[in-house]
């Protein structure tokens, strides 16, 4: 696998985070609505014995008290807002896959309290242990019903129903994870890891790594028919992390990592048409995430976070990416 840089000009990051111990993979951004400059970036560190989900402030420094360690191969991570704990209490939540234990984890944010009683098992009906190991995860909150779901991918799977979708619900006995559907085609070429949900438009995207970006409805009530399979001509090899840039009037972009080309391919949020490629100075990027919220003086137009293979994450000011067609 070549690490030769592409010929695109590098858009330099505002900063690089502190190093983590093992192997960076996927970031998520928690926006502190009341004080955006105190927002947190979470990033996974893959290790079978002492993996972690590290919390970073907007200076890229590790927040030890909000980091979760001693996790068995955490892979991907996501954040959701206003999860209903009961009739009167809501909390923001962090979810991540713990591949080494065939489960997903759930914590409140920003107090980082465990909500899952040690974890929710996934892909339980599979008999092949290789098909039980989760990788990607993305929240989907139905804007009408406020129902909360997680969509989970795995290291290996069949050519149909590669993804499982679970409702995350709270009742008198606590928080539960309930399987509500299986869906998603797989080319059989490599694997499926990255998942991203456009809640406002109601779509879920995932990277069939050697094939295309696939698009489905996020609401299980709308069925399991594939809407689109696009982008194949704009990647060198692995199609990886997906970040959705959301602006007013439902405009915006999909930013998708072209892993072996060390670049990102940009697509229109609505038409999914290719716009251009950009180089953010990353190497072998798996995961990325974005917010368009003003996070203060360093990131007034929003923040784009991406993993690179040097055990750190890169923070870019979103306005510097110039995502529109040149």
Short mmCIF file of C-alpha atoms in Angstrom, two decimals:
data_model
loop_
_atom_site.label_atom_id
_atom_site.label_comp_id
_atom_site.label_asym_id
_atom_site.label_seq_id
_atom_site.Cartn_x
_atom_site.Cartn_y
_atom_site.Cartn_z
CA UNK A 1 0.00 0.00 0.00
CA UNK A 2 1.64 3.22 -1.16
CA UNK A 3 2.01 6.25 1.10
CA UNK A 4 3.06 8.50 -1.76
CA UNK A 5 1.28 11.85 -1.54
CA UNK A 6 -1.08 12.98 -4.27
CA UNK A 7 -0.30 16.08 -6.33
CA UNK A 8 -3.07 18.25 -4.86
CA UNK A 9 -1.94 21.30 -2.85
CA UNK A 10 -2.08 20.72 0.90
CA UNK A 11 -4.61 22.65 2.96
CA UNK A 12 -2.79 22.91 6.28
CA UNK A 13 -4.62 22.17 9.53
CA UNK A 14 -5.03 24.71 12.30
CA UNK A 15 -3.58 22.16 14.69
CA UNK A 16 -2.74 18.54 15.36
CA UNK A 17 -3.91 16.84 18.53
CA UNK A 18 -1.76 15.30 21.19
CA UNK A 19 -0.65 11.78 20.29
CA UNK A 20 -2.62 8.78 21.51
CA UNK A 21 -0.96 5.47 22.41
CA UNK A 22 -1.87 3.03 19.65
CA UNK A 23 -3.86 3.54 16.44
CA UNK A 24 -6.22 6.42 15.60
CA UNK A 25 -9.36 5.59 13.66
CA UNK A 26 -12.56 7.66 13.88
CA UNK A 27 -13.57 11.04 15.37
CA UNK A 28 -16.85 12.54 16.55
CA UNK A 29 -17.61 16.13 17.55
CA UNK A 30 -19.78 17.06 20.52
CA UNK A 31 -20.89 20.68 20.21
CA UNK A 32 -21.42 22.42 23.53
CA UNK A 33 -24.49 24.43 22.58
CA UNK A 34 -24.27 26.79 25.58
CA UNK A 35 -20.51 27.38 25.22
CA UNK A 36 -19.22 26.28 21.78
CA UNK A 37 -15.57 26.98 22.62
CA UNK A 38 -15.83 24.19 25.21
CA UNK A 39 -16.92 21.63 22.64
CA UNK A 40 -15.19 18.23 22.65
CA UNK A 41 -13.72 16.08 19.90
CA UNK A 42 -13.73 12.35 20.64
CA UNK A 43 -11.38 9.98 18.80
CA UNK A 44 -10.94 6.22 18.93
CA UNK A 45 -7.64 4.49 19.65
CA UNK A 46 -7.64 0.86 18.51
CA UNK A 47 -6.01 -1.76 20.72
CA UNK A 48 -7.32 -5.15 21.82
CA UNK A 49 -6.38 -4.70 25.50
CA UNK A 50 -6.15 -1.00 26.28
CA UNK A 51 -7.97 0.80 23.51
CA UNK A 52 -9.74 4.03 24.21
CA UNK A 53 -12.01 6.84 23.17
CA UNK A 54 -10.00 9.98 23.86
CA UNK A 55 -11.55 13.39 24.47
CA UNK A 56 -9.79 16.48 23.10
CA UNK A 57 -10.45 20.15 23.70
CA UNK A 58 -10.32 22.60 20.81
CA UNK A 59 -6.62 23.15 21.46
CA UNK A 60 -6.06 19.47 20.66
CA UNK A 61 -5.16 18.58 24.23
CA UNK A 62 -6.40 15.31 25.76
CA UNK A 63 -9.05 15.74 28.47
CA UNK A 64 -8.15 12.82 30.73
CA UNK A 65 -11.26 13.02 32.88
CA UNK A 66 -13.55 12.63 29.86
CA UNK A 67 -11.56 9.93 28.03
CA UNK A 68 -12.62 6.27 28.22
CA UNK A 69 -9.83 3.67 28.33
CA UNK A 70 -9.40 -0.09 28.89
CA UNK A 71 -11.69 -0.77 25.93
CA UNK A 72 -11.21 -3.83 23.71
CA UNK A 73 -10.64 -2.50 20.19
CA UNK A 74 -12.93 0.53 19.95
CA UNK A 75 -13.46 1.25 16.28
CA UNK A 76 -15.94 4.00 15.33
CA UNK A 77 -17.71 6.64 17.40
CA UNK A 78 -20.68 9.00 17.05
CA UNK A 79 -22.65 11.54 19.10
CA UNK A 80 -26.38 12.24 19.40
CA UNK A 81 -28.24 15.02 21.17
CA UNK A 82 -31.26 15.15 23.49
CA UNK A 83 -31.70 11.43 24.08
CA UNK A 84 -34.74 10.95 26.29
CA UNK A 85 -33.83 9.20 29.55
CA UNK A 86 -37.34 9.67 30.94
CA UNK A 87 -40.31 12.02 30.59
CA UNK A 88 -38.41 14.93 32.10
CA UNK A 89 -34.72 14.26 31.45
CA UNK A 90 -32.67 14.33 28.28
CA UNK A 91 -28.94 13.94 27.73
CA UNK A 92 -26.47 14.00 24.87
CA UNK A 93 -24.90 10.59 24.24
CA UNK A 94 -21.75 9.04 22.84
CA UNK A 95 -21.79 5.60 21.19
CA UNK A 96 -18.90 3.52 19.93
CA UNK A 97 -18.26 -0.01 18.74
CA UNK A 98 -16.16 -2.31 20.91
CA UNK A 99 -15.07 -4.84 18.34
CA UNK A 100 -13.13 -7.06 20.74
CA UNK A 101 -16.31 -7.79 22.73
CA UNK A 102 -18.82 -7.86 19.84
CA UNK A 103 -20.79 -4.97 21.31
CA UNK A 104 -21.57 -1.28 21.25
CA UNK A 105 -21.16 1.10 24.18
CA UNK A 106 -23.21 4.11 25.27
CA UNK A 107 -22.16 6.99 27.56
CA UNK A 108 -23.71 10.34 28.46
CA UNK A 109 -21.96 13.53 27.38
CA UNK A 110 -20.32 15.58 28.83
CA UNK A 111 -20.38 13.82 32.20
CA UNK A 112 -19.31 10.50 30.62
CA UNK A 113 -21.53 8.23 32.70
CA UNK A 114 -21.99 4.66 31.46
CA UNK A 115 -25.55 4.09 30.23
CA UNK A 116 -25.31 0.55 28.84
CA UNK A 117 -24.61 -1.62 31.90
CA UNK A 118 -21.37 -2.77 30.26
CA UNK A 119 -22.43 -2.95 26.61
CA UNK A 120 -25.10 -4.04 24.12
CA UNK A 121 -24.27 -7.12 22.05
CA UNK A 122 -24.72 -6.84 18.28
CA UNK A 123 -25.17 -9.30 15.39
CA UNK A 124 -26.27 -11.89 17.95
CA UNK A 125 -28.08 -14.07 15.42
CA UNK A 126 -24.90 -14.74 13.43
CA UNK A 127 -23.21 -18.10 13.99
CA UNK A 128 -19.90 -17.17 12.38
CA UNK A 129 -17.85 -15.26 14.98
CA UNK A 130 -16.20 -13.21 12.21
CA UNK A 131 -19.64 -11.80 11.32
CA UNK A 132 -20.22 -10.53 14.87
CA UNK A 133 -17.35 -8.03 15.08
CA UNK A 134 -18.69 -4.45 14.79
CA UNK A 135 -16.80 -1.62 13.09
CA UNK A 136 -18.81 1.43 12.01
CA UNK A 137 -21.56 3.15 13.95
CA UNK A 138 -23.82 6.15 13.35
CA UNK A 139 -26.75 7.60 15.24
CA UNK A 140 -30.05 8.36 13.57
CA UNK A 141 -32.65 10.41 15.43
CA UNK A 142 -36.04 10.67 13.74
CA UNK A 143 -36.83 14.40 13.71
CA UNK A 144 -40.58 13.76 13.96
CA UNK A 145 -40.80 11.01 16.60
CA UNK A 146 -37.49 11.72 18.39
CA UNK A 147 -36.80 7.99 18.28
CA UNK A 148 -33.08 7.22 18.53
CA UNK A 149 -31.32 4.48 16.57
CA UNK A 150 -27.79 3.30 15.93
CA UNK A 151 -26.77 1.76 12.61
CA UNK A 152 -23.85 -0.65 12.89
CA UNK A 153 -21.53 -2.23 10.32
CA UNK A 154 -19.05 -5.05 10.84
CA UNK A 155 -15.64 -6.37 9.88
CA UNK A 156 -17.09 -9.19 7.75
CA UNK A 157 -20.56 -10.00 6.48
CA UNK A 158 -22.73 -11.40 3.73
CA UNK A 159 -23.62 -9.60 0.48
CA UNK A 160 -27.03 -8.67 1.88
CA UNK A 161 -28.07 -7.26 5.26
CA UNK A 162 -24.53 -6.18 6.11
CA UNK A 163 -25.81 -3.45 8.45
CA UNK A 164 -28.06 -3.83 11.49
CA UNK A 165 -30.16 -1.00 12.91
CA UNK A 166 -31.02 -0.90 16.61
CA UNK A 167 -33.53 1.28 18.46
CA UNK A 168 -32.07 2.71 21.67
CA UNK A 169 -34.93 3.04 24.14
CA UNK A 170 -35.35 3.82 27.81
CA UNK A 171 -38.06 2.32 30.01
CA UNK A 172 -38.59 1.56 33.71
CA UNK A 173 -35.89 -1.12 33.60
CA UNK A 174 -33.26 1.11 31.99
CA UNK A 175 -31.83 1.62 28.52
CA UNK A 176 -32.29 -1.15 25.99
CA UNK A 177 -31.03 -1.91 22.49
CA UNK A 178 -33.59 -3.49 20.16
CA UNK A 179 -32.91 -4.80 16.66
CA UNK A 180 -35.36 -3.19 14.22
CA UNK A 181 -33.96 -4.09 10.80
CA UNK A 182 -31.17 -5.60 8.74
CA UNK A 183 -30.29 -3.98 5.43
CA UNK A 184 -27.51 -2.95 3.09
CA UNK A 185 -25.85 -4.49 0.05
CA UNK A 186 -22.17 -5.43 0.01
CA UNK A 187 -20.03 -5.91 -3.09
CA UNK A 188 -17.90 -8.59 -1.43
CA UNK A 189 -14.73 -6.75 -2.41
CA UNK A 190 -13.33 -5.45 0.90
CA UNK A 191 -15.42 -4.40 3.92
CA UNK A 192 -17.89 -1.80 5.19
CA UNK A 193 -16.87 0.52 8.01
CA UNK A 194 -17.80 4.18 7.58
CA UNK A 195 -21.45 5.19 8.11
CA UNK A 196 -22.98 8.68 8.18
CA UNK A 197 -26.59 9.76 8.56
CA UNK A 198 -28.19 12.89 7.13
CA UNK A 199 -31.03 13.23 9.61
CA UNK A 200 -32.61 16.30 8.04
CA UNK A 201 -32.89 14.68 4.59
CA UNK A 202 -33.48 11.19 6.00
CA UNK A 203 -30.63 9.26 4.36
CA UNK A 204 -27.88 6.94 5.56
CA UNK A 205 -24.64 6.63 3.59
CA UNK A 206 -21.96 3.98 3.96
CA UNK A 207 -18.71 3.13 2.25
CA UNK A 208 -18.54 -0.21 0.43
CA UNK A 209 -14.79 0.27 0.43
CA UNK A 210 -13.70 -1.08 -2.93
CA UNK A 211 -16.92 -0.32 -4.74
CA UNK A 212 -19.02 2.82 -4.08
CA UNK A 213 -20.78 5.00 -1.53
CA UNK A 214 -24.19 3.45 -0.92
CA UNK A 215 -27.33 5.40 0.03
CA UNK A 216 -30.50 4.19 1.77
CA UNK A 217 -33.36 5.63 3.77
CA UNK A 218 -32.46 5.98 7.44
CA UNK A 219 -36.02 5.45 8.65
CA UNK A 220 -36.70 1.69 8.77
CA UNK A 221 -40.36 2.33 7.90
CA UNK A 222 -39.31 3.53 4.43
CA UNK A 223 -37.92 0.16 3.42
CA UNK A 224 -34.59 -1.35 2.46
CA UNK A 225 -34.32 -0.53 -1.23
CA UNK A 226 -31.02 1.03 -2.26
CA UNK A 227 -31.37 4.63 -3.50
CA UNK A 228 -27.91 5.09 -5.03
CA UNK A 229 -24.44 3.59 -5.40
CA UNK A 230 -22.10 6.38 -6.49
CA UNK A 231 -18.56 7.74 -6.58
CA UNK A 232 -16.63 4.68 -7.75
CA UNK A 233 -14.70 6.60 -10.40
CA UNK A 234 -13.35 9.14 -7.93
CA UNK A 235 -11.34 6.93 -5.57
CA UNK A 236 -8.01 5.17 -5.96
CA UNK A 237 -8.82 2.23 -3.71
CA UNK A 238 -10.57 2.25 -0.31
CA UNK A 239 -13.57 4.54 0.11
CA UNK A 240 -13.52 5.39 3.80
CA UNK A 241 -14.74 8.04 6.25
CA UNK A 242 -17.83 10.13 5.46
CA UNK A 243 -18.63 13.57 6.89
CA UNK A 244 -21.79 15.50 5.98
CA UNK A 245 -21.51 19.29 5.80
CA UNK A 246 -24.99 20.72 6.44
CA UNK A 247 -26.01 24.29 5.62
CA UNK A 248 -29.31 26.15 5.53
CA UNK A 249 -31.98 25.17 2.99
CA UNK A 250 -30.60 21.61 3.06
CA UNK A 251 -27.55 22.56 1.00
CA UNK A 252 -24.12 21.13 1.72
CA UNK A 253 -21.58 18.47 0.86
CA UNK A 254 -20.44 14.92 1.50
CA UNK A 255 -16.72 14.72 2.26
CA UNK A 256 -15.42 11.17 1.75
CA UNK A 257 -11.91 9.92 2.44
CA UNK A 258 -9.96 8.49 -0.51
CA UNK A 259 -7.70 6.50 1.79
CA UNK A 260 -4.83 5.36 -0.43
CA UNK A 261 -4.81 8.64 -2.36
CA UNK A 262 -4.44 10.55 0.93
CA UNK A 263 -7.19 12.93 -0.13
CA UNK A 264 -10.92 13.60 0.16
CA UNK A 265 -13.57 13.49 -2.57
CA UNK A 266 -16.33 16.09 -2.33
CA UNK A 267 -19.92 15.40 -3.46
CA UNK A 268 -23.03 17.55 -3.52
CA UNK A 269 -25.29 16.78 -0.55
CA UNK A 270 -28.48 16.70 -2.63
CA UNK A 271 -27.49 15.34 -6.05
CA UNK A 272 -24.46 13.32 -4.87
CA UNK A 273 -22.61 14.65 -7.93
CA UNK A 274 -18.82 14.76 -7.68
CA UNK A 275 -17.39 18.26 -7.21
CA UNK A 276 -13.64 17.93 -6.67
CA UNK A 277 -10.88 16.41 -4.52
CA UNK A 278 -8.88 18.12 -1.78
CA UNK A 279 -5.71 17.30 0.17
CA UNK A 280 -5.75 18.00 3.90
CA UNK A 281 -2.30 16.61 4.63
CA UNK A 282 -3.56 13.33 6.08
CA UNK A 283 -2.14 9.86 5.43
CA UNK A 284 -4.37 6.76 5.19
CA UNK A 285 -7.45 8.47 6.62
CA UNK A 286 -10.10 6.14 8.01
CA UNK A 287 -12.51 8.49 9.76
CA UNK A 288 -13.57 12.13 9.60
CA UNK A 289 -16.28 14.37 11.06
CA UNK A 290 -17.53 17.94 10.67
CA UNK A 291 -19.67 20.63 12.23
CA UNK A 292 -20.70 23.94 10.68
CA UNK A 293 -21.27 25.56 14.10
CA UNK A 294 -19.10 28.56 15.00
CA UNK A 295 -16.73 27.17 17.64
CA UNK A 296 -14.93 30.42 18.39
CA UNK A 297 -11.84 32.22 17.18
CA UNK A 298 -10.00 29.14 15.86
CA UNK A 299 -13.00 27.67 14.01
CA UNK A 300 -15.48 30.47 13.22
CA UNK A 301 -16.88 28.66 10.15
CA UNK A 302 -16.93 25.24 11.77
CA UNK A 303 -14.52 22.38 12.36
CA UNK A 304 -13.43 19.45 10.19
CA UNK A 305 -11.61 16.65 12.02
CA UNK A 306 -9.77 13.80 10.33
CA UNK A 307 -7.64 10.89 11.44
CA UNK A 308 -4.10 10.42 10.14
CA UNK A 309 -1.80 7.44 10.64
CA UNK A 310 0.64 9.21 13.01
CA UNK A 311 -1.50 8.58 16.12
CA UNK A 312 -3.18 11.99 15.99
CA UNK A 313 -6.14 13.87 14.57
CA UNK A 314 -6.03 16.99 12.40
CA UNK A 315 -8.31 19.99 13.05
CA UNK A 316 -9.12 22.15 10.02
CA UNK A 317 -11.10 25.38 10.00
CA UNK A 318 -14.01 24.42 7.78
CA UNK A 319 -13.92 27.64 5.77
CA UNK A 320 -10.36 26.87 4.65
CA UNK A 321 -11.52 23.74 2.81
CA UNK A 322 -13.32 25.72 0.06
CA UNK A 323 -15.63 22.81 -0.72
CA UNK A 324 -17.51 24.47 -3.57
CA UNK A 325 -16.44 23.98 -7.17
CA UNK A 326 -13.41 26.16 -8.04
#
